[in-house]
Coordinates of C-alpha atoms in Angstrom, one line a residue:
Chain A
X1 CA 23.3 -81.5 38.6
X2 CA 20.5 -82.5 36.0
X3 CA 21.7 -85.3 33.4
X4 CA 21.0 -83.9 29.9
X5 CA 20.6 -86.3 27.6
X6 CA 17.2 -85.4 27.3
X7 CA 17.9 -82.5 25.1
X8 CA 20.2 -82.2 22.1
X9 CA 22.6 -79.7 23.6
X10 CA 26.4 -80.4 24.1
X11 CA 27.4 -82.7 26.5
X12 CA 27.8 -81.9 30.0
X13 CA 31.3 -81.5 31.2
X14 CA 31.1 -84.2 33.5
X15 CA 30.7 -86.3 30.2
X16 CA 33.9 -85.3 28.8
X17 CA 35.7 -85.1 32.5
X18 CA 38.6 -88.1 32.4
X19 CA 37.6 -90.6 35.4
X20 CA 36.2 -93.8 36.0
X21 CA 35.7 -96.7 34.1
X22 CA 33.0 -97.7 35.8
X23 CA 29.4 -96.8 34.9
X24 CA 28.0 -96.5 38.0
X25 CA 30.1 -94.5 39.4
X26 CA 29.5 -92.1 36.8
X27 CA 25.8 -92.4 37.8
X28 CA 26.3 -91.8 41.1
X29 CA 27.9 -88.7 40.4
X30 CA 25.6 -87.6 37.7
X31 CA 21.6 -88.7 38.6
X32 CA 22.6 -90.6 42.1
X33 CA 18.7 -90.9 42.2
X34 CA 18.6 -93.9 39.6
X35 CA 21.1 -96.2 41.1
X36 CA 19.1 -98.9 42.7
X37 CA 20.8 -98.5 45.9
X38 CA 20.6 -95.3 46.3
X39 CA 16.7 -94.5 47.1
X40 CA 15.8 -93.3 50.5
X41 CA 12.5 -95.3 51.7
X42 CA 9.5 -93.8 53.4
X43 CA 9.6 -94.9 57.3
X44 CA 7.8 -98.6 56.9
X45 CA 5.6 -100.7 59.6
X46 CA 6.2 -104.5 58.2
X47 CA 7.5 -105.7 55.4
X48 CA 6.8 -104.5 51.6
X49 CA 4.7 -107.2 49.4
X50 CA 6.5 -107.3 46.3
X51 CA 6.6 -110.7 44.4
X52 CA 9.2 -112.5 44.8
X53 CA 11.5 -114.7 42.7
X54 CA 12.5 -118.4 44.2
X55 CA 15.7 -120.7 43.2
X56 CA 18.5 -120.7 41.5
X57 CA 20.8 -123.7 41.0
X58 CA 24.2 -123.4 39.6
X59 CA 26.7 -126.7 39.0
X60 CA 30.3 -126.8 37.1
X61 CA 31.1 -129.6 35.2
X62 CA 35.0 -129.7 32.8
X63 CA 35.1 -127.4 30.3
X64 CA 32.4 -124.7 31.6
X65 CA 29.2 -124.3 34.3
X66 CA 25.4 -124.4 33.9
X67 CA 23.3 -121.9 35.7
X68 CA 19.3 -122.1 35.4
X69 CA 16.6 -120.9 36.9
X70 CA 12.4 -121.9 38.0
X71 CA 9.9 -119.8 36.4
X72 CA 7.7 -119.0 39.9
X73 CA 7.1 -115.6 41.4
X74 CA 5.2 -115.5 44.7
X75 CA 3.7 -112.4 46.3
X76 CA 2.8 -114.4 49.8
X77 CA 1.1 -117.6 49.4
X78 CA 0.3 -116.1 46.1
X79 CA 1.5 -117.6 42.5
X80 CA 2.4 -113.7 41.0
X81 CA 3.7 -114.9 37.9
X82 CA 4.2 -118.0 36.4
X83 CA 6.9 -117.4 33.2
X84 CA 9.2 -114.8 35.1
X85 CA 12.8 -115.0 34.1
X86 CA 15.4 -115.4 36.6
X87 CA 18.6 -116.3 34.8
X88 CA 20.0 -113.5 32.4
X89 CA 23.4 -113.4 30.6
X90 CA 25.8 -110.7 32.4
X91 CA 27.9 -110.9 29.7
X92 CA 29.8 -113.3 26.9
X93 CA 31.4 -115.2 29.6
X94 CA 29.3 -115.3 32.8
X95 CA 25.6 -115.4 33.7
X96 CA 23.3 -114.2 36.8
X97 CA 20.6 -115.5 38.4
X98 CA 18.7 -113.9 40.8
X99 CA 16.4 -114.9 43.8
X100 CA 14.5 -112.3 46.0
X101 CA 12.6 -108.8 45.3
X102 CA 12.3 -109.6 42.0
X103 CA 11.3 -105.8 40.9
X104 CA 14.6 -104.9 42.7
X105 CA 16.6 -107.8 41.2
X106 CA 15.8 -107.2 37.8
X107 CA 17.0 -103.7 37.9
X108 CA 20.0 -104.8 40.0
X109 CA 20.8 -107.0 36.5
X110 CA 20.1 -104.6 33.9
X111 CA 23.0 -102.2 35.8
X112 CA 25.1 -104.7 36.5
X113 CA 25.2 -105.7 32.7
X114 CA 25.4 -102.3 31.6
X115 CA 28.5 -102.2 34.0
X116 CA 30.3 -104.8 32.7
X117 CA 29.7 -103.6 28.9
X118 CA 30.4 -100.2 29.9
X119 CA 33.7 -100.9 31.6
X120 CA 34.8 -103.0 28.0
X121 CA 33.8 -100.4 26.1
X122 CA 35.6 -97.7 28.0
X123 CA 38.9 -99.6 28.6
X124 CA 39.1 -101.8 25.6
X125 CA 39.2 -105.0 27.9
X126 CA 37.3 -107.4 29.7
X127 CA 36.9 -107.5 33.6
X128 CA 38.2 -110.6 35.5
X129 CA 35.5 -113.1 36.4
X130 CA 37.0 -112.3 40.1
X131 CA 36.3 -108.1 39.0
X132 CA 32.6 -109.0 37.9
X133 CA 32.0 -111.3 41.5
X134 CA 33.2 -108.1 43.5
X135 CA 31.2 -105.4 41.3
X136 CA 28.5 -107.3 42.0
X137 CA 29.1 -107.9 45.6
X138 CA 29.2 -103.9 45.8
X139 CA 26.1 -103.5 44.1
X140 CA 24.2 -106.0 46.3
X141 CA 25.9 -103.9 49.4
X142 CA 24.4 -100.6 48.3
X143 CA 21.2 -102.4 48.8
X144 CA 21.7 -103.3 52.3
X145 CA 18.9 -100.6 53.6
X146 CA 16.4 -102.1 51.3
X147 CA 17.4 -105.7 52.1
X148 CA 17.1 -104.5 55.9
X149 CA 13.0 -103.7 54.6
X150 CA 12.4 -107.0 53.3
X151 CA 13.4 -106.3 49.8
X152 CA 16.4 -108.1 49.6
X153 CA 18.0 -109.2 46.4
X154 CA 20.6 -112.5 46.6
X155 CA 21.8 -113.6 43.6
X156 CA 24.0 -116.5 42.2
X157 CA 27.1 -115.6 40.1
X158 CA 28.3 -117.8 37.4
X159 CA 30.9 -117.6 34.7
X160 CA 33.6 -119.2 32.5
X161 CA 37.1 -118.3 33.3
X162 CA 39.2 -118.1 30.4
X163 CA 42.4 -117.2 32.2
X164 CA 41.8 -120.5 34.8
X165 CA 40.1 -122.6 31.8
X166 CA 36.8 -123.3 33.9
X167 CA 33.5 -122.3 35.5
X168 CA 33.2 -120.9 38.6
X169 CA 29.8 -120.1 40.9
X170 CA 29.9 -117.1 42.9
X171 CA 27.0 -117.0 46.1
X172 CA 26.2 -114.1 47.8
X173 CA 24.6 -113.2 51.2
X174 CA 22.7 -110.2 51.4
X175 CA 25.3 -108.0 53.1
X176 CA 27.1 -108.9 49.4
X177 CA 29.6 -111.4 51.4
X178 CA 31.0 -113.7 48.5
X179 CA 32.0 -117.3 48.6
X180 CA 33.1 -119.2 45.8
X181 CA 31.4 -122.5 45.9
X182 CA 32.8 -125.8 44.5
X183 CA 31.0 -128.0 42.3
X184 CA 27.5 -126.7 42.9
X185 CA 25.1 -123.8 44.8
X186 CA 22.0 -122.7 44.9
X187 CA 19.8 -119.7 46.3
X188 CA 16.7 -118.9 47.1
X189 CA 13.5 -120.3 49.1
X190 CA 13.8 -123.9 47.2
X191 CA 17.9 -123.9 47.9
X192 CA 17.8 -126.1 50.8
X193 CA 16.2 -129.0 48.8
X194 CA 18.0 -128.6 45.4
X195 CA 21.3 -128.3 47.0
X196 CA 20.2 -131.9 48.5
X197 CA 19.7 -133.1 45.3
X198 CA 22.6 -131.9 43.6
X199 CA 25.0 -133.1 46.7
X200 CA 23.9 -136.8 45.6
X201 CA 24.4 -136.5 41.9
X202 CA 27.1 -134.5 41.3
X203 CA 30.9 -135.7 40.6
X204 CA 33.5 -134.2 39.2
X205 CA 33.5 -135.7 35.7
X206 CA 30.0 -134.6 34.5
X207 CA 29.3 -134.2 30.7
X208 CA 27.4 -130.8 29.5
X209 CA 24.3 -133.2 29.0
X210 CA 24.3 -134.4 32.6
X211 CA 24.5 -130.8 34.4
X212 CA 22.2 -129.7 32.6
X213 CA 20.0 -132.6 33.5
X214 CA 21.5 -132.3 37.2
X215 CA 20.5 -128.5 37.9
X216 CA 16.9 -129.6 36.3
X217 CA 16.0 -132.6 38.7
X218 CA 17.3 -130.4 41.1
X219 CA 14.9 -128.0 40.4
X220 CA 12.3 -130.3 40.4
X221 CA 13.4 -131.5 44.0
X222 CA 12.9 -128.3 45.0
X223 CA 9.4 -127.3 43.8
X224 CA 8.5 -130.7 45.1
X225 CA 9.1 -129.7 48.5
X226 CA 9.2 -125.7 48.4
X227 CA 5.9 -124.6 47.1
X228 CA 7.2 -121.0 46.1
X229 CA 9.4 -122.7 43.7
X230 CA 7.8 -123.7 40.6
X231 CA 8.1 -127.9 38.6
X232 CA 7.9 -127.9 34.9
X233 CA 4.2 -126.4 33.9
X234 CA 3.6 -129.1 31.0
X235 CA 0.3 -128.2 30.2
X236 CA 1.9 -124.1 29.7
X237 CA 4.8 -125.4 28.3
X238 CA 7.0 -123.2 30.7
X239 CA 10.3 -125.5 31.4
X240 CA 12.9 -124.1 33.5
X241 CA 15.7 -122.0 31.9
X242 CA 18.7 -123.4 31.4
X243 CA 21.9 -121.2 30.8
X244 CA 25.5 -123.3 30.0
X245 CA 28.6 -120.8 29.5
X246 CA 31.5 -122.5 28.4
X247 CA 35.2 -121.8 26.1
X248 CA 32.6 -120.6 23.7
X249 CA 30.3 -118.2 25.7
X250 CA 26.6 -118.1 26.7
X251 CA 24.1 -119.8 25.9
X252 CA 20.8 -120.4 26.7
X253 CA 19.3 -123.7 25.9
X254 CA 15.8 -123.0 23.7
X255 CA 12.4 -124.3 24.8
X256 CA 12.9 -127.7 23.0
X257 CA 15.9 -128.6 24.7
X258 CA 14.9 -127.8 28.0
X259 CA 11.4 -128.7 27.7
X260 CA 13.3 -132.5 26.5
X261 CA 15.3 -132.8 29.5
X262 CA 11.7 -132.0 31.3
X263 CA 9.8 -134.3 30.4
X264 CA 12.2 -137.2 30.5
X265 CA 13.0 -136.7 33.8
X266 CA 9.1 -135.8 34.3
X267 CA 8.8 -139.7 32.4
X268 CA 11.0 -141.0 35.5
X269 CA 9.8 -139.6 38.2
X270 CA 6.0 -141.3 37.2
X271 CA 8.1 -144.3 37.8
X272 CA 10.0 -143.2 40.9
X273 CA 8.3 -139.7 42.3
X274 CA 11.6 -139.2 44.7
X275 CA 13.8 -139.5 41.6
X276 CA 17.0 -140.9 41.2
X277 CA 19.0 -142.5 44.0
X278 CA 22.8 -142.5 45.2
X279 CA 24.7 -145.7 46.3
X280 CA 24.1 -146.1 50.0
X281 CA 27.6 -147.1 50.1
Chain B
X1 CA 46.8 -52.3 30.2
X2 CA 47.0 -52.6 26.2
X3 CA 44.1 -52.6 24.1
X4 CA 44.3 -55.6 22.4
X5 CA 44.4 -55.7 18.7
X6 CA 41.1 -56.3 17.1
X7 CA 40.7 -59.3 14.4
X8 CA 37.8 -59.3 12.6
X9 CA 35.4 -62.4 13.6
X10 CA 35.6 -63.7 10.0
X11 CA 39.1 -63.6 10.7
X12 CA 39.4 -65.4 14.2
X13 CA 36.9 -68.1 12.7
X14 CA 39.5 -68.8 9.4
X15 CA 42.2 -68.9 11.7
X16 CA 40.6 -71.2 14.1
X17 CA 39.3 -73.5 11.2
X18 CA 42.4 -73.4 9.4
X19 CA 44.4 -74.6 13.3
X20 CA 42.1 -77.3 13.7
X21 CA 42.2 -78.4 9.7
X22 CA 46.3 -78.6 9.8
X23 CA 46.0 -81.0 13.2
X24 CA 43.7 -83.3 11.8
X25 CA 45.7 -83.8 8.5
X26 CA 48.9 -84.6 10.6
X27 CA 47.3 -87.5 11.2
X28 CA 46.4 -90.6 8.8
X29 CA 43.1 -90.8 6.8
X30 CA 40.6 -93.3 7.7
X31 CA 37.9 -94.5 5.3
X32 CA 34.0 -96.0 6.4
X33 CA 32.4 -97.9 3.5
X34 CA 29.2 -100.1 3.7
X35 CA 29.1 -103.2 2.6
X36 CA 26.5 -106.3 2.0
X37 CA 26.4 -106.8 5.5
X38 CA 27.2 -103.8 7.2
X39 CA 29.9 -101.1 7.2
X40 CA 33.2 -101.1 8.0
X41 CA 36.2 -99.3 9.4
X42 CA 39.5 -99.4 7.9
X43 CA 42.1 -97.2 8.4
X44 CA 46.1 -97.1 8.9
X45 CA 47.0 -97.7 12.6
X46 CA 50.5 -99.2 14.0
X47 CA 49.2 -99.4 17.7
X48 CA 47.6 -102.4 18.7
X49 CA 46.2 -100.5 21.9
X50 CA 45.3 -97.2 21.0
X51 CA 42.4 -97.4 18.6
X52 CA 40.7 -95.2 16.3
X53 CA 37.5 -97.3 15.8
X54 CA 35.3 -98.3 18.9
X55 CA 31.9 -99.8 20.2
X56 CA 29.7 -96.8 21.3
X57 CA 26.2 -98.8 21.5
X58 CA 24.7 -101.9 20.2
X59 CA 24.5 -100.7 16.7
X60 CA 26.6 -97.5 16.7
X61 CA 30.6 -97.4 15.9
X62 CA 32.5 -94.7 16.0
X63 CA 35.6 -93.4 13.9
X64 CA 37.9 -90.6 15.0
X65 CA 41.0 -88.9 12.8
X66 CA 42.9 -86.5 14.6
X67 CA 44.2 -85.7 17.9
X68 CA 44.1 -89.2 20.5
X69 CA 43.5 -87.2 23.7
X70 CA 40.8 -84.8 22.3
X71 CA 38.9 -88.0 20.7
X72 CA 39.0 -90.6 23.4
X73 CA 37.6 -87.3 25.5
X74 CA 34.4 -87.5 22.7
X75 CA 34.7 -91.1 22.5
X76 CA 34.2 -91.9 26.5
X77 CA 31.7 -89.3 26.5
X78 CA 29.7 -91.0 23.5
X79 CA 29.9 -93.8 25.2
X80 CA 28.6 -92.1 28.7
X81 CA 26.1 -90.9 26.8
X82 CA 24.0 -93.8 25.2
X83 CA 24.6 -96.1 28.1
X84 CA 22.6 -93.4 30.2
X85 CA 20.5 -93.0 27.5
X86 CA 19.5 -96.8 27.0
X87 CA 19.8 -97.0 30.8
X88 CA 17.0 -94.4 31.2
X89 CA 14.4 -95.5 28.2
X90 CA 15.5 -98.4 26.4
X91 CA 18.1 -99.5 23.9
X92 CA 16.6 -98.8 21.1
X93 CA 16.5 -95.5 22.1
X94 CA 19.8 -94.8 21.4
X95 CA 20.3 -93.9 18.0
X96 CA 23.6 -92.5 15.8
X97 CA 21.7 -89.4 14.9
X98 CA 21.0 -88.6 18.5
X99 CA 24.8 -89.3 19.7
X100 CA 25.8 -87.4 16.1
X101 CA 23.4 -84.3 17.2
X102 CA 25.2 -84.2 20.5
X103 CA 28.8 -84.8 19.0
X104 CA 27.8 -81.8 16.7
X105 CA 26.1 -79.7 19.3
X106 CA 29.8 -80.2 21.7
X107 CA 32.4 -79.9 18.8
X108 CA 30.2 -76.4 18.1
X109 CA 30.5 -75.3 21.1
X110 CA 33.7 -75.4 21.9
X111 CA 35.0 -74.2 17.9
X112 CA 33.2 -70.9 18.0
X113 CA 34.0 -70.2 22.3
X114 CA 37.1 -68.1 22.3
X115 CA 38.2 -69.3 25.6
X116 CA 38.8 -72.4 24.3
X117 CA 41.3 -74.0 21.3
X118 CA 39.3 -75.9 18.8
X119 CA 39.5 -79.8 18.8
X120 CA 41.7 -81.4 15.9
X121 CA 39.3 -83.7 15.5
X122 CA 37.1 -85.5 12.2
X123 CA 34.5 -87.4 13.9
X124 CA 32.3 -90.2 12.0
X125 CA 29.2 -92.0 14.0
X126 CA 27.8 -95.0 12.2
X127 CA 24.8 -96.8 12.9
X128 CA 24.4 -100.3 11.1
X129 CA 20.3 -101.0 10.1
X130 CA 18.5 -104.2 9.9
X131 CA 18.8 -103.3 5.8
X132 CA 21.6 -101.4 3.9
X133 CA 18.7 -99.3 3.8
X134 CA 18.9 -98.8 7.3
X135 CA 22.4 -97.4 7.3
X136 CA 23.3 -94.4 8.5
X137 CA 26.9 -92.6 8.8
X138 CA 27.4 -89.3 10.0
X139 CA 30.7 -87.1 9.3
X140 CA 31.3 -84.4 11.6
X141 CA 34.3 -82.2 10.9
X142 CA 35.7 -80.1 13.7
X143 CA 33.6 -77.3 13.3
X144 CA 30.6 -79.1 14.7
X145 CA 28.7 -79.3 11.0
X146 CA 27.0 -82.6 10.5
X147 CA 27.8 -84.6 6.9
X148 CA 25.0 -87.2 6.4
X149 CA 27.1 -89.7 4.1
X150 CA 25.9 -92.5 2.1
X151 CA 28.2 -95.5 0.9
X152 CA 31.4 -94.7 1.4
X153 CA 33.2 -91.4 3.4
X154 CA 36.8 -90.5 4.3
X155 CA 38.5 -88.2 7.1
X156 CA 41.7 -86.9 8.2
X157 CA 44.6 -84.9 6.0
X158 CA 43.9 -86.7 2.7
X159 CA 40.0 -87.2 3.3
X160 CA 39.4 -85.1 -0.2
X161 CA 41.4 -87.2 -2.8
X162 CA 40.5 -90.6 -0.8
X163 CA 36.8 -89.6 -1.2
X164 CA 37.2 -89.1 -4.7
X165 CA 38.5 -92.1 -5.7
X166 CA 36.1 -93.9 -3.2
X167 CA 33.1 -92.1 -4.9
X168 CA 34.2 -93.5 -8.3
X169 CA 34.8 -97.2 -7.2
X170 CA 32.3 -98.0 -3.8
X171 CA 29.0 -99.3 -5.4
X172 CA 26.4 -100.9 -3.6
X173 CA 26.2 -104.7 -1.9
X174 CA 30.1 -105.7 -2.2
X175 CA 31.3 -108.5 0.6
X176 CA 33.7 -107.5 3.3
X177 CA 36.5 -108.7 1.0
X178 CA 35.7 -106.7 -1.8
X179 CA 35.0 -103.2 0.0
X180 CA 38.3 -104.1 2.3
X181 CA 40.6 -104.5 -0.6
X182 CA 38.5 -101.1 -1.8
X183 CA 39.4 -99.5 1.0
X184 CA 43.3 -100.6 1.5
X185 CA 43.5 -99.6 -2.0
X186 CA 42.1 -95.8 -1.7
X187 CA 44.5 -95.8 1.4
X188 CA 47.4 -96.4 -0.1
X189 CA 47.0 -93.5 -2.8
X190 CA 49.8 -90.6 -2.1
X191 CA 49.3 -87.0 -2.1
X192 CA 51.1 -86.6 -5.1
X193 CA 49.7 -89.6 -6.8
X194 CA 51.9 -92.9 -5.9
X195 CA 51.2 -96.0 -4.1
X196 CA 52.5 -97.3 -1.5
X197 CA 52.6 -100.9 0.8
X198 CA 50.2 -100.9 3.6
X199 CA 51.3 -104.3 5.4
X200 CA 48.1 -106.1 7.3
X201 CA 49.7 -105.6 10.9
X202 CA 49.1 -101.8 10.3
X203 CA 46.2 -102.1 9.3
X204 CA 43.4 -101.2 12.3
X205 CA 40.0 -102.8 11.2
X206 CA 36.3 -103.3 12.4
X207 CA 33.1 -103.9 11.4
X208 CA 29.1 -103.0 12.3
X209 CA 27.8 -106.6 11.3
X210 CA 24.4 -106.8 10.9
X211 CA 24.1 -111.0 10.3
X212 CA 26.3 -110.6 14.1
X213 CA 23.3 -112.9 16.6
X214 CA 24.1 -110.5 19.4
X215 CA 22.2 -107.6 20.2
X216 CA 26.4 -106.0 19.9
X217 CA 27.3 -105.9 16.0
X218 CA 30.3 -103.9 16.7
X219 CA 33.9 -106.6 16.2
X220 CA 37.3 -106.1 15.0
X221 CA 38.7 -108.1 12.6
X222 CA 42.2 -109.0 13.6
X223 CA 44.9 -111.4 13.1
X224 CA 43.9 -114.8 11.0
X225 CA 40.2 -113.4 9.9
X226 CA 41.8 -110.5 8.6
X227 CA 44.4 -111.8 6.9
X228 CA 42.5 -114.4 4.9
X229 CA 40.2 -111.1 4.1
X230 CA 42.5 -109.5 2.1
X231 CA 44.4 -112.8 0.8
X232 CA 40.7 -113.7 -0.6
X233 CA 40.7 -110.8 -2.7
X234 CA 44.6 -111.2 -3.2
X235 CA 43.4 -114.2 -5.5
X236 CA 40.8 -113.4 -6.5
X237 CA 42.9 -110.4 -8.5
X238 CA 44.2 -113.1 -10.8
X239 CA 42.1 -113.6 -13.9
X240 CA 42.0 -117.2 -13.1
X241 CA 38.4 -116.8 -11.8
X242 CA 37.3 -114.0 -14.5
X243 CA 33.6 -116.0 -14.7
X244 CA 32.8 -114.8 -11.3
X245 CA 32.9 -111.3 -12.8
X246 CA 29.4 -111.1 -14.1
X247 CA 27.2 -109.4 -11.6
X248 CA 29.8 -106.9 -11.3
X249 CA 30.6 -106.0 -14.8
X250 CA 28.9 -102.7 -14.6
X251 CA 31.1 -101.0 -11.8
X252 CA 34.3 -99.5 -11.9
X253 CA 35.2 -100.5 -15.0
X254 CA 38.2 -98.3 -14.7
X255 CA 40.9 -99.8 -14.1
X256 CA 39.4 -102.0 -10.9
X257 CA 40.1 -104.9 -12.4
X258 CA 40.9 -106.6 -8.8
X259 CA 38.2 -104.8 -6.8
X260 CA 35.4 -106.5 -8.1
X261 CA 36.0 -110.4 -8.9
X262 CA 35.7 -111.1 -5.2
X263 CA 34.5 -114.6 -5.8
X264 CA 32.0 -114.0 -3.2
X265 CA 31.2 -117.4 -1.8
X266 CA 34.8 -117.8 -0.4
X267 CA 34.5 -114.2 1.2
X268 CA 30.8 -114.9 2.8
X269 CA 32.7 -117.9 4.0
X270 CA 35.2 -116.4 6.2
X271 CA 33.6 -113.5 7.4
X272 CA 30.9 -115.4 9.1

C-alpha cells in the first residue's frame, strides 16, 4: 500500500484505523521500506566503508546523569569528519548517544525520537525510562542483518527517572541485549580506555560540575590512546558535547562551558600528560 | 424487492447536515483566540483524561467539538499524518494548512458518501508563527469546508452567539491573562442570554507558545499556572489599577470593563 501524504486527498484508512501507539509499527505496516531495519542488502564481499562514529561515555551522579560524546568520525584510518554529533536528546527526560555506522545511527535516532514523541502524543503520557531502554533495544534488533554486514549501530541510553528520582545508563550490544550499568559506561572504539578512566574517578557523591568534568577527562583518556576517537580540537574550537538530564530535563551544555572544562583540564594535563591520579591505597 | 423511495439529493444533503449539526451542538463550545504570544485553547471540559485540545506537530494544535470517538479517530490520524510527513522531508514541512487540507479532504469524503453517517464533528487546526503575523487557524465544520479564521473563532452548539461576542471584544496583542478571562467570559454566555459559573477545574486549557525554547510550543496550562491566570485578571477587574488602562482604552469599550486592565507585567510574569 502507497503512503499518501504526498497528495492532498483524504487520509488513508489505515490512518484513521484504531491500533498502535507506536509509530513504527504504523510504519511498518504502511511504507515497511523506510524503517531502518527493514532494507534487504545486495549480497556483499567484505565489509561496507561507511564512517564511523567512536565513544560515548555516560556517568550518574545524585540528582540526574551526564551523557556526552567526541566529535571524530573515521572511515578506516581516515579522519571523515571532524564536528559530527553523536549525542542527541531522545526526549525531555533522557538522551542517546550513539557509536558505530554513523549514517545508520543517525537515522536509528531521528525514529527513535519520533517514537517516543509519537507514543506521548498519541496516548497523552510519557513512556517509562524502562519502555524507552526496550523500544530502543527493538530497534537496534531489527538491525541485526546490517550489524551482521559491518554496519552495526550500539548506542548508550541515558535518562532521568522521575518515578525512581535518578539517572540511569542503559548499554546495548548489537543483538540489542540491555544492561543497566551502575555509576558509569561507555561505548564505542575509545570505551576501553575511558571506562579506565572513569573507574578511578568516579564515587558516588559527585556534584553536576564534576561529571561533567569526569566524562570529559575520560574522553580525553580515550582519544589519547584510541586514535579514532577524537581530544579537544583547540585550534577548531570543537570541544566535546556534553549533555546533563536531570529533575529539570535536558540540556546540553553550550560551546563555552564545555570548551571551559576543556581547556582546564587541557591546562593540567601540560602539567601531568596522564592526568589525574587515584590513591594507590 | 421494494423500490426505495427517492429523496431528492438536496434533500439527503440537508438531512445529513442538519444530523451532524444537532450532534455537534450536544456538546460544549470551545473557543481559540490569539494572543501576544501565541493562541490559545480554552474550552469547558470536566475530564481530566479525555481531552479536546492536543499536540499534533511542533507548531500545530488541534481543537475538536463534538463526538470523542469520531475526533480522536481524526485526531490520531493527524497525528499519523505529520509525523510521516516530517519523518519523510523534514519538520518544517509539516504545516496546519497541509494537515487542515487533508482534515477537509476526509471529513468531505465521508459527508457526501451515502454509505457512510457523517461525523459530528467541528474541527479547528492551529499553527502558531514566529509573529502573530504568522498565525494561522483553520475551522472546518463537518461538511469538510475549510474556515480560514483570524483572531479569535468558536465551535460546537453555541459557536454562533460565542463568535459574536468574541468578534466584538478579541483585539489584537492581549496577554494570556487577558484573552483567557476573554474567553471564560464568552463561555459562560447562555443561549438565552444569562451567565453562568464556570469553576477553574472544568476548565480544559492549552496554549501554542511561541516564546516556548523547544522546537514543541504546544503545553497545557493546568493546576497552579492556571489558576494564578485567571486570579491575575480577577484583580486586575478592580479599579484599583485603573492607570494601567491606557494602551487599551480604545477596545471594547462596552461594557469590558475587566477584560482589558490586565496589568500586563504580572501576567507576562507567570506565564513564562
Amino acid at each position: 500500500m502507497e503512503a499518501n501524504t504526498r497528495s492532498t486527498g483524504r487520509l488513508p484508512a489505515a490512518f484513521l484505523t484504531p491500533g498502535s501507539s507506536s509509530f513504527m509499527d504504523f510504519l511498518s505496516a504502511q511504507s515497511p521500506e523506510m524503517l531502518p531495519g527493514r532494507r534487504s542488502l545486495p549480497p556483499l564481499q567484505g565489509a561496507i566503508e561507511a564512517p564511523h562514529g567512536t565513544t560515548i561515555v555516560a556517568v550518574t551522579f545524585p540528582g540526574g546523569v551526564v551523557l556526552a560524546g567526541d566529535r571524530r568520525a573515521t572511515m578506516g584510518n581516515m579522519i571523515a569528519q571532524r564536528d559530527i554529533e553523536k549525542v542527541f536528546p531522545a526526549d525531555e527526560y533522557s538522551a542517546v548517544g550513539i557509536a558505530g555506522t554513523a549514517g545508520l545511527a543517525v537515522e536509528m535516532v531521528k525514529l527513535f525520537q519520533l517514537e517516543l514523541e509519537h507514543f506521548e502524543k498519541v496516548e497523552g503520557a510519557t513512556l517509562s525510562l524502562e519502555g524507552k531502554a526496550n523500544r530502543l533495544s527493538t530497534m537496534i534488533r531489527s538491525n541485526l542483518a546490517m550489524a551482521m554486514q559491518g554496519l552495526a549501530v550500539v548506542p548508550l541510553f541515558a535518562g532521568y527517572d522521575v518515578d525512581r528520582g535518578k539517572g540511569r545508563i542503559f548499554s546495548y550490544d548489537v543483538t540489542g541485549g540491555r544492561s543497566e550499568e551502575t555509576g558509569y559506561a561507555s561505548t564505542g572504539s575509545g570505551s576501553i580506555f575511558a571506562r579506565g578512566a572513569m573507574k578511578k574517578l568516579f564515587h558516588d557523591e559527585l556534584t553536576e560540575q564534576q561529571a561533567t568534568t569526569l566524562v570529559i577527562q575520560a574522553l580525553y583518556d580515550a582519544a589519547d590512546d584510541d586514535s579514532a576517537t577524537g581530544g579537544p580540537d583547540v585550534a577548531r574550537r570543537i570541544y566535546p558535547i556534553v549533555t546533563v538530564i536531570t529533575e529539570d530535563g535536558f540540556r546540553r551544555l553550550n560551546d563555552t562551558e564545555s570548551a571551559e572544562i576543556a581547556r582546564s583540564i587541557l591546562e593540567r594535563r601540560l602539567q601531568q600528560p596522564d592526568g589525574p591520579r587515584a590513591a594507590l591505597l | 424487492m421494494s423500490t426505495p423511495f427517492y429523496v431528492s439529493p438536496q434533500q439527503a444533503m440537508a438531512d445529513r447536515a442538519e444530523y451532524a449539526r444537532k450532534g455537534i451542538a450536544r456538546g460544549r463550545s470551545l473557543v481559540v483566540l490569539q494572543y501576544a504570544d501565541g493562541i490559545v485553547f480554552v474550552g469547558e471540559n470536566p475530564s481530566r483524561a479525555l481531552h479536546k485540545f492536543s499536540e499534533i506537530y511542533d507548531r500545530i494544535g488541534f481543537a475538536a467539538a463534538g463526538k470523542y470517538n469520531e475526533y480522536e479517530n481524526l485526531r490520531i490520524g493527524g497525528v499519523r499524518y505529520a509525523d510521516l510527513r516530517g519523518y519523510t522531508y523534514d519538520r518544517d514541512d509539516v504545516t496546519a494548512r497541509g494537515l487542515a487540507n487533508v482534515y477537509a479532504q476526509t471529513l468531505g469524503t465521508i459527508f457526501s458518501s451515502a454509505g457512510e453517517k457523517p461525523y459530528e464533528v467541528e474541527l479547528v487546526v492551529a499553527e502558531v508563527g514566529a509573529t502573530p503575523d504568522g498565525d494561522q487557524i483553520y475551522r472546518l465544520p463537518h461538511d469538510g469546508s475549510i474556515v480560514d479564521e483570524h483572531g479569535s473563532v468558536a465551535v460546537g452548539g453555541n459557536a454562533e452567539q460565542i463568535s459574536t461576542f468574541l468578534d466584538q471584544q478579541h483585539r489584537e496583542g492581549m496577554s494570556l491573562a487577558e484573552a483567557l478571562k476573554l474567553a471564560v467570559q464568552a463561555l459562560s454566555r447562555d443561549t438565552n442570554g444569562g451567565e453562568r459559573e464556570i469553576p477553574a477545574e472544568r476548565l480544559e486549557v492549552a496554549v501554542l507558545d511561541r516564546e516556548r525554547p523547544q522546537a514543541r510550543k504546544f503545553k497545557r496550562v493546568v493546576g497552579r499556572q492556571l489558576a494564578r491566570l485567571l486570579e491575575a485578571d480577577g484583580a486586575a477587574s478592580t479599579p484599583t489599577d485603573a492607570p494601567s488602562d491606557t494602551d487599551d482604552s480604545d477596545t471594547g469599550a462596552s461594557g469590558s470593563g475587566e477584560s482589558g486592565k490586565g496589568g500586563t507585567s504580572p501576567d507576562k510574569d507567570s506565564d513564562k
